[in-house]
Amino acid sequence: RAEHSAENESAREELKENASRLNALNQIEINYEWLPEGIRDFILENKGNGVLGTVSDFISAFEGYERAVESALGEKIKWIVVGGHDEAIRAVGALRERSLGRGTFIPGGPENGAGHSSPLPDCKALSELVELGPDGPESVREMLKTIYLVPTLGRAVELRAAAPENASFVTVEGDYMHPDGAVSGGTAQPGVLERKREIENLKSSVAALQKFIDVKTAEIAGLDARIEGLDADVKSRQGELAGLVIKEAEARKDIHNFKNNLEKLEKRIEIINRVLAETSMETDKKLALMEETRQKIEKLDAEKAVLEQRFGDVEARIKSAEDEERQEEREIADKKVIRASLMQKETGVTEDIAE
């Protein structure tokens, strides 16, 4: 966008300069500021009322030949074009009456044309290098038919002997050889025809620059719209990123809590394993004791049988032995209860581990 903006700004500056120059040149042309003040005021006051303009208003030279044509025409470029001879006569009277100076008036239209051109080798008559506008005096074109464009004054000298007596020559730079052989030349400021050409070129340049600026403005507008869309997308992405940051923070918190719970669970499992180990040892002891008690009971039963066989009459001792047996059975029952309790506890631990 910066590159487009710089090009657009540069074009606007150039357009501003060209438009300013074009406006200044247009004012010079429209107000005839290149003419003497009295003649200028007369034309502006009477234009459209018998006065059509100056010869320069109706003639355009091909590009590159403006100086040659203007040099050839000389003061004729300032002649005032009027509707006819009656208007020309009235105009002369008005200049004299108002003391506005002297002016030359030429009726417009084709009826004033006369004369012909004679071809010369490697030369073109200036009449072939101009365009005459509507109502332009055809006599001006006729005058230009006897003026020939040459590359140099030296070439004019060579051609002069074979040329008609009324022929004159002019170079592209504006150096001029009169019919009598006199030569005019040197440097000169751009004249009215060159100014008209510059105005046309400036108009084309202004139009091209305006078109370029319009295109660049449209491109910049498109880029601005695209940038605006990208900004909106960035804001949307930033919102999504903020949401992801929040989710990440929540996930980190969940992970931290999970780790804490895992540590607690591991400690709990460690405790349970320790309890299970202790319970297993105690169970083994109880089982060993129960086995020992069973063996004792079996021994006592054997002894009882022997005693019953051998001492059937000693009931008191048998009763005592039975009491002892019942006592041991109660102890065994208690141990079974303990064992069942331990097994239930073991089952609960196992379920806790499974959870």
mmCIF file of C-alpha atoms in Angstrom:
data_model
loop_
_atom_site.group_PDB
_atom_site.id
_atom_site.type_symbol
_atom_site.label_atom_id
_atom_site.label_comp_id
_atom_site.label_asym_id
_atom_site.label_seq_id
_atom_site.Cartn_x
_atom_site.Cartn_y
_atom_site.Cartn_z
ATOM 1 C CA ARG A 1 0.000 0.000 0.000
ATOM 2 C CA ALA A 2 2.868 2.380 0.821
ATOM 3 C CA GLU A 3 4.221 2.028 -2.718
ATOM 4 C CA HIS A 4 0.776 2.733 -4.239
ATOM 5 C CA SER A 5 0.302 5.724 -1.912
ATOM 6 C CA ALA A 6 3.721 7.124 -2.855
ATOM 7 C CA GLU A 7 2.968 6.722 -6.575
ATOM 8 C CA ASN A 8 -0.471 8.287 -6.072
ATOM 9 C CA GLU A 9 0.983 11.218 -4.115
ATOM 10 C CA SER A 10 3.707 11.750 -6.740
ATOM 11 C CA ALA A 11 1.083 11.697 -9.508
ATOM 12 C CA ARG A 12 -1.069 14.182 -7.573
ATOM 13 C CA GLU A 13 1.892 16.547 -7.197
ATOM 14 C CA GLU A 14 2.646 16.254 -10.911
ATOM 15 C CA LEU A 15 -1.043 16.736 -11.716
ATOM 16 C CA LYS A 16 -1.150 19.805 -9.502
ATOM 17 C CA GLU A 17 1.899 21.297 -11.248
ATOM 18 C CA ASN A 18 0.588 20.471 -14.731
ATOM 19 C CA ALA A 19 -2.899 21.749 -13.914
ATOM 20 C CA SER A 20 -1.425 24.971 -12.555
ATOM 21 C CA ARG A 21 0.710 25.380 -15.674
ATOM 22 C CA LEU A 22 -2.260 24.523 -17.902
ATOM 23 C CA ASN A 23 -4.466 27.058 -16.116
ATOM 24 C CA ALA A 24 -1.832 29.771 -16.509
ATOM 25 C CA LEU A 25 -1.382 29.026 -20.228
ATOM 26 C CA ASN A 26 -5.144 28.879 -20.750
ATOM 27 C CA GLN A 27 -5.501 32.296 -19.150
ATOM 28 C CA ILE A 28 -2.845 33.649 -21.482
ATOM 29 C CA GLU A 29 -4.643 32.183 -24.487
ATOM 30 C CA ILE A 30 -8.195 33.020 -23.429
ATOM 31 C CA ASN A 31 -7.345 36.607 -22.463
ATOM 32 C CA TYR A 32 -4.899 37.164 -25.370
ATOM 33 C CA GLU A 33 -2.271 38.368 -22.910
ATOM 34 C CA TRP A 34 0.408 38.006 -25.599
ATOM 35 C CA LEU A 35 -1.180 40.846 -27.602
ATOM 36 C CA PRO A 36 -0.846 44.604 -27.009
ATOM 37 C CA GLU A 37 -3.289 45.795 -24.381
ATOM 38 C CA GLY A 38 -5.476 47.875 -26.697
ATOM 39 C CA ILE A 39 -5.862 45.119 -29.298
ATOM 40 C CA ARG A 40 -6.448 42.577 -26.555
ATOM 41 C CA ASP A 41 -9.235 44.636 -24.988
ATOM 42 C CA PHE A 42 -10.817 45.197 -28.391
ATOM 43 C CA ILE A 43 -10.914 41.457 -29.194
ATOM 44 C CA LEU A 44 -12.318 40.511 -25.783
ATOM 45 C CA GLU A 45 -15.028 43.179 -25.995
ATOM 46 C CA ASN A 46 -16.113 42.291 -29.527
ATOM 47 C CA LYS A 47 -15.523 38.540 -29.751
ATOM 48 C CA GLY A 48 -18.718 36.932 -31.020
ATOM 49 C CA ASN A 49 -19.910 40.269 -32.368
ATOM 50 C CA GLY A 50 -18.177 40.280 -35.734
ATOM 51 C CA VAL A 51 -14.772 39.403 -34.261
ATOM 52 C CA LEU A 52 -13.980 35.660 -34.378
ATOM 53 C CA GLY A 53 -10.518 35.675 -32.803
ATOM 54 C CA THR A 54 -6.933 35.769 -34.048
ATOM 55 C CA VAL A 55 -5.301 33.685 -36.782
ATOM 56 C CA SER A 56 -3.624 31.652 -34.006
ATOM 57 C CA ASP A 57 -7.092 30.541 -32.832
ATOM 58 C CA PHE A 58 -7.806 28.860 -36.185
ATOM 59 C CA ILE A 59 -4.483 27.305 -37.120
ATOM 60 C CA SER A 60 -2.605 24.351 -35.640
ATOM 61 C CA ALA A 61 0.785 23.166 -36.835
ATOM 62 C CA PHE A 62 1.777 19.522 -36.843
ATOM 63 C CA GLU A 63 3.805 18.678 -33.763
ATOM 64 C CA GLY A 64 7.420 19.741 -34.111
ATOM 65 C CA TYR A 65 6.696 22.391 -36.769
ATOM 66 C CA GLU A 66 5.072 25.047 -34.572
ATOM 67 C CA ARG A 67 8.112 27.334 -34.485
ATOM 68 C CA ALA A 68 8.648 27.067 -38.232
ATOM 69 C CA VAL A 69 5.015 27.979 -39.020
ATOM 70 C CA GLU A 70 4.941 30.854 -36.530
ATOM 71 C CA SER A 71 8.253 32.216 -37.779
ATOM 72 C CA ALA A 72 6.904 32.085 -41.329
ATOM 73 C CA LEU A 73 3.684 33.837 -40.427
ATOM 74 C CA GLY A 74 5.372 36.452 -38.281
ATOM 75 C CA GLU A 75 2.969 39.225 -37.332
ATOM 76 C CA LYS A 76 0.226 37.544 -39.368
ATOM 77 C CA ILE A 77 -0.275 35.160 -36.426
ATOM 78 C CA LYS A 78 -1.725 38.181 -34.568
ATOM 79 C CA TRP A 79 -4.109 39.184 -37.335
ATOM 80 C CA ILE A 80 -7.696 39.429 -36.181
ATOM 81 C CA VAL A 81 -10.186 37.185 -37.971
ATOM 82 C CA VAL A 82 -13.585 38.792 -38.623
ATOM 83 C CA GLY A 83 -16.748 37.697 -40.381
ATOM 84 C CA GLY A 84 -16.157 39.668 -43.583
ATOM 85 C CA HIS A 85 -14.773 42.827 -45.087
ATOM 86 C CA ASP A 86 -17.593 44.961 -43.639
ATOM 87 C CA GLU A 87 -16.637 43.858 -40.142
ATOM 88 C CA ALA A 88 -12.972 44.504 -40.939
ATOM 89 C CA ILE A 89 -13.722 48.080 -42.024
ATOM 90 C CA ARG A 90 -15.855 48.756 -38.932
ATOM 91 C CA ALA A 91 -13.142 47.298 -36.707
ATOM 92 C CA VAL A 92 -10.493 49.621 -38.174
ATOM 93 C CA GLY A 93 -12.796 52.553 -37.515
ATOM 94 C CA ALA A 94 -13.351 51.448 -33.912
ATOM 95 C CA LEU A 95 -9.602 51.177 -33.261
ATOM 96 C CA ARG A 96 -9.046 54.679 -34.641
ATOM 97 C CA GLU A 97 -11.994 56.143 -32.763
ATOM 98 C CA ARG A 98 -10.882 54.715 -29.427
ATOM 99 C CA SER A 99 -7.157 55.186 -30.042
ATOM 100 C CA LEU A 100 -6.460 51.518 -29.303
ATOM 101 C CA GLY A 101 -3.591 51.226 -31.781
ATOM 102 C CA ARG A 102 -3.330 49.520 -35.132
ATOM 103 C CA GLY A 103 -4.575 46.046 -36.053
ATOM 104 C CA THR A 104 -4.833 43.902 -39.153
ATOM 105 C CA PHE A 105 -8.136 42.234 -39.906
ATOM 106 C CA ILE A 106 -8.659 39.267 -42.194
ATOM 107 C CA PRO A 107 -12.054 37.893 -43.204
ATOM 108 C CA GLY A 108 -12.564 34.247 -42.297
ATOM 109 C CA GLY A 109 -13.778 31.535 -44.648
ATOM 110 C CA PRO A 110 -12.600 29.960 -47.883
ATOM 111 C CA GLU A 111 -13.701 32.702 -50.281
ATOM 112 C CA ASN A 112 -10.570 34.694 -49.484
ATOM 113 C CA GLY A 113 -8.121 31.981 -50.683
ATOM 114 C CA ALA A 114 -6.011 32.444 -53.791
ATOM 115 C CA GLY A 115 -2.692 31.341 -55.256
ATOM 116 C CA HIS A 116 -0.948 28.018 -55.623
ATOM 117 C CA SER A 117 2.273 26.314 -54.607
ATOM 118 C CA SER A 118 5.054 25.063 -56.824
ATOM 119 C CA PRO A 119 6.744 21.841 -55.762
ATOM 120 C CA LEU A 120 10.441 21.936 -54.885
ATOM 121 C CA PRO A 121 12.659 18.852 -54.512
ATOM 122 C CA ASP A 122 12.914 17.476 -50.964
ATOM 123 C CA CYS A 123 10.708 20.277 -49.604
ATOM 124 C CA LYS A 124 7.243 20.588 -48.196
ATOM 125 C CA ALA A 125 5.145 23.715 -48.267
ATOM 126 C CA LEU A 126 4.049 24.800 -44.790
ATOM 127 C CA SER A 127 0.437 24.574 -45.989
ATOM 128 C CA GLU A 128 0.852 20.807 -45.806
ATOM 129 C CA LEU A 129 1.937 20.999 -42.171
ATOM 130 C CA VAL A 130 -1.007 22.905 -40.705
ATOM 131 C CA GLU A 131 -4.638 22.315 -39.933
ATOM 132 C CA LEU A 132 -7.130 25.134 -40.378
ATOM 133 C CA GLY A 133 -10.128 25.205 -38.075
ATOM 134 C CA PRO A 134 -13.745 26.075 -39.010
ATOM 135 C CA ASP A 135 -14.135 29.709 -40.136
ATOM 136 C CA GLY A 136 -10.337 29.896 -40.402
ATOM 137 C CA PRO A 137 -9.098 32.228 -43.161
ATOM 138 C CA GLU A 138 -8.095 30.051 -46.101
ATOM 139 C CA SER A 139 -5.854 32.863 -47.263
ATOM 140 C CA VAL A 140 -3.475 31.950 -44.449
ATOM 141 C CA ARG A 141 -3.081 28.476 -45.936
ATOM 142 C CA GLU A 142 -2.548 30.075 -49.336
ATOM 143 C CA MET A 143 0.208 32.247 -47.909
ATOM 144 C CA LEU A 144 1.882 29.169 -46.471
ATOM 145 C CA LYS A 145 1.875 27.474 -49.888
ATOM 146 C CA THR A 146 4.800 29.674 -50.959
ATOM 147 C CA ILE A 147 6.820 29.049 -47.782
ATOM 148 C CA TYR A 148 8.914 25.888 -47.806
ATOM 149 C CA LEU A 149 10.373 23.889 -44.951
ATOM 150 C CA VAL A 150 14.106 23.232 -45.341
ATOM 151 C CA PRO A 151 16.555 21.448 -43.028
ATOM 152 C CA THR A 152 19.022 24.378 -43.019
ATOM 153 C CA LEU A 153 19.383 27.892 -44.374
ATOM 154 C CA GLY A 154 22.194 26.546 -46.562
ATOM 155 C CA ARG A 155 19.706 24.316 -48.291
ATOM 156 C CA ALA A 156 17.428 27.354 -48.741
ATOM 157 C CA VAL A 157 20.255 29.164 -50.556
ATOM 158 C CA GLU A 158 20.663 26.160 -52.861
ATOM 159 C CA LEU A 159 16.934 26.007 -53.669
ATOM 160 C CA ARG A 160 16.327 29.756 -54.004
ATOM 161 C CA ALA A 161 17.596 30.032 -57.579
ATOM 162 C CA ALA A 162 15.074 27.451 -58.827
ATOM 163 C CA ALA A 163 12.194 28.624 -56.607
ATOM 164 C CA PRO A 164 9.423 31.067 -57.587
ATOM 165 C CA GLU A 165 10.192 34.745 -56.945
ATOM 166 C CA ASN A 166 7.677 34.929 -54.074
ATOM 167 C CA ALA A 167 8.999 31.798 -52.359
ATOM 168 C CA SER A 168 10.502 31.941 -48.881
ATOM 169 C CA PHE A 169 12.091 29.269 -46.675
ATOM 170 C CA VAL A 170 12.016 28.378 -43.025
ATOM 171 C CA THR A 171 13.780 25.800 -40.832
ATOM 172 C CA VAL A 172 12.268 23.776 -37.971
ATOM 173 C CA GLU A 173 14.189 26.059 -35.570
ATOM 174 C CA GLY A 174 12.405 29.121 -37.043
ATOM 175 C CA ASP A 175 15.255 30.604 -39.093
ATOM 176 C CA TYR A 176 13.590 32.370 -42.051
ATOM 177 C CA MET A 177 14.729 33.431 -45.547
ATOM 178 C CA HIS A 178 12.503 36.113 -47.043
ATOM 179 C CA PRO A 179 11.632 36.222 -50.766
ATOM 180 C CA ASP A 180 14.150 39.059 -51.224
ATOM 181 C CA GLY A 181 16.915 36.916 -49.720
ATOM 182 C CA ALA A 182 16.974 38.584 -46.301
ATOM 183 C CA VAL A 183 17.528 36.143 -43.424
ATOM 184 C CA SER A 184 15.980 36.276 -39.948
ATOM 185 C CA GLY A 185 16.999 33.915 -37.170
ATOM 186 C CA GLY A 186 18.581 33.340 -33.797
ATOM 187 C CA THR A 187 16.949 32.435 -30.498
ATOM 188 C CA ALA A 188 13.347 33.196 -29.628
ATOM 189 C CA GLN A 189 10.919 32.494 -26.826
ATOM 190 C CA PRO A 190 8.182 29.891 -27.467
ATOM 191 C CA GLY A 191 5.382 31.498 -29.462
ATOM 192 C CA VAL A 192 1.631 31.177 -29.456
ATOM 193 C CA LEU A 193 1.547 27.965 -31.534
ATOM 194 C CA GLU A 194 4.085 26.251 -29.276
ATOM 195 C CA ARG A 195 2.032 27.429 -26.326
ATOM 196 C CA LYS A 196 -1.075 25.888 -27.901
ATOM 197 C CA ARG A 197 0.845 22.632 -28.413
ATOM 198 C CA GLU A 198 1.972 22.727 -24.780
ATOM 199 C CA ILE A 199 -1.643 23.279 -23.718
ATOM 200 C CA GLU A 200 -2.739 20.230 -25.725
ATOM 201 C CA ASN A 201 0.088 18.152 -24.294
ATOM 202 C CA LEU A 202 -0.720 19.350 -20.785
ATOM 203 C CA LYS A 203 -4.390 18.471 -21.278
ATOM 204 C CA SER A 204 -3.388 14.974 -22.350
ATOM 205 C CA SER A 205 -0.957 14.731 -19.447
ATOM 206 C CA VAL A 206 -3.558 15.976 -16.958
ATOM 207 C CA ALA A 207 -6.125 13.503 -18.294
ATOM 208 C CA ALA A 208 -3.594 10.645 -18.157
ATOM 209 C CA LEU A 209 -2.506 11.621 -14.649
ATOM 210 C CA GLN A 210 -6.104 11.908 -13.496
ATOM 211 C CA LYS A 211 -6.839 8.471 -14.940
ATOM 212 C CA PHE A 212 -3.689 7.111 -13.254
ATOM 213 C CA ILE A 213 -4.722 8.709 -9.942
ATOM 214 C CA ASP A 214 -8.244 7.291 -10.266
ATOM 215 C CA VAL A 215 -6.802 3.819 -10.870
ATOM 216 C CA LYS A 216 -4.350 4.141 -7.974
ATOM 217 C CA THR A 217 -7.088 5.552 -5.721
ATOM 218 C CA ALA A 218 -9.271 2.570 -6.578
ATOM 219 C CA GLU A 219 -6.337 0.218 -5.934
ATOM 220 C CA ILE A 220 -5.618 1.927 -2.598
ATOM 221 C CA ALA A 221 -9.308 1.704 -1.684
ATOM 222 C CA GLY A 222 -9.193 -1.993 -2.539
ATOM 223 C CA LEU A 223 -6.038 -2.416 -0.456
ATOM 224 C CA ASP A 224 -7.632 -0.492 2.429
ATOM 225 C CA ALA A 225 -10.657 -2.777 2.245
ATOM 226 C CA ARG A 226 -8.348 -5.782 2.172
ATOM 227 C CA ILE A 227 -6.337 -4.393 5.112
ATOM 228 C CA GLU A 228 -9.583 -3.760 6.978
ATOM 229 C CA GLY A 229 -10.602 -7.362 6.317
ATOM 230 C CA LEU A 230 -7.188 -8.575 7.471
ATOM 231 C CA ASP A 231 -7.450 -6.399 10.590
ATOM 232 C CA ALA A 232 -10.845 -7.928 11.338
ATOM 233 C CA ASP A 233 -9.371 -11.387 10.759
ATOM 234 C CA VAL A 234 -6.431 -10.555 13.041
ATOM 235 C CA LYS A 235 -8.821 -9.359 15.735
ATOM 236 C CA SER A 236 -10.820 -12.552 15.329
ATOM 237 C CA ARG A 237 -7.629 -14.605 15.538
ATOM 238 C CA GLN A 238 -6.562 -12.629 18.598
ATOM 239 C CA GLY A 239 -9.930 -13.416 20.200
ATOM 240 C CA GLU A 240 -9.467 -17.093 19.381
ATOM 241 C CA LEU A 241 -5.911 -16.925 20.736
ATOM 242 C CA ALA A 242 -7.163 -15.344 23.949
ATOM 243 C CA GLY A 243 -9.704 -18.169 24.249
ATOM 244 C CA LEU A 244 -6.940 -20.719 23.667
ATOM 245 C CA VAL A 245 -4.782 -19.022 26.302
ATOM 246 C CA ILE A 246 -7.649 -19.290 28.775
ATOM 247 C CA LYS A 247 -8.181 -22.936 27.849
ATOM 248 C CA GLU A 248 -4.465 -23.576 28.212
ATOM 249 C CA ALA A 249 -4.499 -22.007 31.663
ATOM 250 C CA GLU A 250 -7.478 -24.147 32.606
ATOM 251 C CA ALA A 251 -5.753 -27.230 31.187
ATOM 252 C CA ARG A 252 -2.597 -26.428 33.166
ATOM 253 C CA LYS A 253 -4.708 -26.052 36.281
ATOM 254 C CA ASP A 254 -6.446 -29.381 35.581
ATOM 255 C CA ILE A 255 -3.064 -31.054 35.036
ATOM 256 C CA HIS A 256 -1.784 -29.591 38.290
ATOM 257 C CA ASN A 257 -4.850 -30.841 40.147
ATOM 258 C CA PHE A 258 -4.514 -34.229 38.462
ATOM 259 C CA LYS A 259 -0.888 -34.474 39.549
ATOM 260 C CA ASN A 260 -1.847 -33.573 43.125
ATOM 261 C CA ASN A 261 -4.633 -36.151 43.117
ATOM 262 C CA LEU A 262 -2.276 -38.717 41.583
ATOM 263 C CA GLU A 263 0.286 -38.090 44.292
ATOM 264 C CA LYS A 264 -2.409 -38.457 46.931
ATOM 265 C CA LEU A 265 -3.629 -41.655 45.304
ATOM 266 C CA GLU A 266 -0.119 -43.057 45.119
ATOM 267 C CA LYS A 267 0.387 -42.319 48.803
ATOM 268 C CA ARG A 268 -2.938 -43.924 49.593
ATOM 269 C CA ILE A 269 -2.009 -47.008 47.548
ATOM 270 C CA GLU A 270 1.316 -47.149 49.373
ATOM 271 C CA ILE A 271 -0.494 -47.078 52.707
ATOM 272 C CA ILE A 272 -2.950 -49.726 51.567
ATOM 273 C CA ASN A 273 -0.119 -51.927 50.352
ATOM 274 C CA ARG A 274 1.601 -51.546 53.676
ATOM 275 C CA VAL A 275 -1.621 -52.369 55.511
ATOM 276 C CA LEU A 276 -2.132 -55.363 53.227
ATOM 277 C CA ALA A 277 1.390 -56.573 53.922
ATOM 278 C CA GLU A 278 0.845 -56.223 57.658
ATOM 279 C CA THR A 279 -2.549 -57.897 57.380
ATOM 280 C CA SER A 280 -1.047 -60.727 55.367
ATOM 281 C CA MET A 281 1.606 -61.297 58.004
ATOM 282 C CA GLU A 282 -0.958 -61.255 60.768
ATOM 283 C CA THR A 283 -3.185 -63.612 58.822
ATOM 284 C CA ASP A 284 -0.296 -65.995 58.318
ATOM 285 C CA LYS A 285 0.316 -65.954 62.043
ATOM 286 C CA LYS A 286 -3.338 -66.594 62.785
ATOM 287 C CA LEU A 287 -3.438 -69.425 60.302
ATOM 288 C CA ALA A 288 -0.342 -70.949 61.820
ATOM 289 C CA LEU A 289 -1.904 -70.650 65.230
ATOM 290 C CA MET A 290 -5.106 -72.170 63.969
ATOM 291 C CA GLU A 291 -3.159 -75.038 62.463
ATOM 292 C CA GLU A 292 -1.324 -75.557 65.699
ATOM 293 C CA THR A 293 -4.622 -75.448 67.584
ATOM 294 C CA ARG A 294 -6.145 -77.939 65.165
ATOM 295 C CA GLN A 295 -3.256 -80.267 65.709
ATOM 296 C CA LYS A 296 -3.673 -79.905 69.437
ATOM 297 C CA ILE A 297 -7.363 -80.621 69.149
ATOM 298 C CA GLU A 298 -6.655 -83.688 67.117
ATOM 299 C CA LYS A 299 -4.145 -84.756 69.712
ATOM 300 C CA LEU A 300 -6.606 -84.052 72.467
ATOM 301 C CA ASP A 301 -9.279 -85.984 70.614
ATOM 302 C CA ALA A 302 -6.875 -88.876 70.327
ATOM 303 C CA GLU A 303 -6.007 -88.587 73.973
ATOM 304 C CA LYS A 304 -9.690 -88.303 74.809
ATOM 305 C CA ALA A 305 -10.442 -91.463 72.920
ATOM 306 C CA VAL A 306 -7.613 -93.185 74.701
ATOM 307 C CA LEU A 307 -8.731 -91.810 78.028
ATOM 308 C CA GLU A 308 -12.341 -92.809 77.335
ATOM 309 C CA GLN A 309 -11.137 -96.219 76.469
ATOM 310 C CA ARG A 310 -8.719 -96.362 79.375
ATOM 311 C CA PHE A 311 -10.509 -94.227 81.906
ATOM 312 C CA GLY A 312 -14.196 -94.452 81.078
ATOM 313 C CA ASP A 313 -14.957 -93.856 84.691
ATOM 314 C CA VAL A 314 -13.197 -90.558 85.017
ATOM 315 C CA GLU A 315 -16.138 -88.394 83.883
ATOM 316 C CA ALA A 316 -15.026 -85.416 85.810
ATOM 317 C CA ARG A 317 -11.817 -85.273 83.987
ATOM 318 C CA ILE A 318 -13.610 -85.871 80.723
ATOM 319 C CA LYS A 319 -16.044 -83.086 81.549
ATOM 320 C CA SER A 320 -13.122 -80.854 82.335
ATOM 321 C CA ALA A 321 -11.547 -81.813 79.064
ATOM 322 C CA GLU A 322 -14.832 -81.086 77.298
ATOM 323 C CA ASP A 323 -14.946 -77.694 78.958
ATOM 324 C CA GLU A 324 -11.491 -77.027 77.761
ATOM 325 C CA GLU A 325 -12.488 -78.182 74.323
ATOM 326 C CA ARG A 326 -15.467 -75.830 74.264
ATOM 327 C CA GLN A 327 -13.238 -73.018 75.395
ATOM 328 C CA GLU A 328 -10.852 -73.715 72.578
ATOM 329 C CA GLU A 329 -13.738 -73.904 70.141
ATOM 330 C CA ARG A 330 -14.864 -70.503 71.278
ATOM 331 C CA GLU A 331 -11.384 -69.235 70.695
ATOM 332 C CA ILE A 332 -11.386 -70.819 67.289
ATOM 333 C CA ALA A 333 -14.749 -69.205 66.587
ATOM 334 C CA ASP A 334 -13.341 -65.861 67.665
ATOM 335 C CA LYS A 335 -10.384 -66.420 65.447
ATOM 336 C CA LYS A 336 -12.691 -67.273 62.560
ATOM 337 C CA VAL A 337 -14.571 -64.087 63.202
ATOM 338 C CA ILE A 338 -11.303 -62.218 63.190
ATOM 339 C CA ARG A 339 -10.275 -64.023 60.054
ATOM 340 C CA ALA A 340 -13.589 -63.145 58.350
ATOM 341 C CA SER A 341 -13.161 -59.552 59.419
ATOM 342 C CA LEU A 342 -9.679 -59.502 57.961
ATOM 343 C CA MET A 343 -10.893 -61.037 54.725
ATOM 344 C CA GLN A 344 -13.690 -58.437 54.505
ATOM 345 C CA LYS A 345 -11.144 -55.698 55.139
ATOM 346 C CA GLU A 346 -8.919 -57.175 52.457
ATOM 347 C CA THR A 347 -11.859 -57.180 50.030
ATOM 348 C CA GLY A 348 -12.586 -53.489 50.805
ATOM 349 C CA VAL A 349 -8.930 -52.584 50.209
ATOM 350 C CA THR A 350 -8.984 -54.474 46.918
ATOM 351 C CA GLU A 351 -12.086 -52.545 45.821
ATOM 352 C CA ASP A 352 -10.477 -49.245 46.809
ATOM 353 C CA ILE A 353 -7.448 -50.140 44.705
ATOM 354 C CA ALA A 354 -9.678 -51.050 41.770
ATOM 355 C CA GLU A 355 -11.410 -47.623 42.036
#
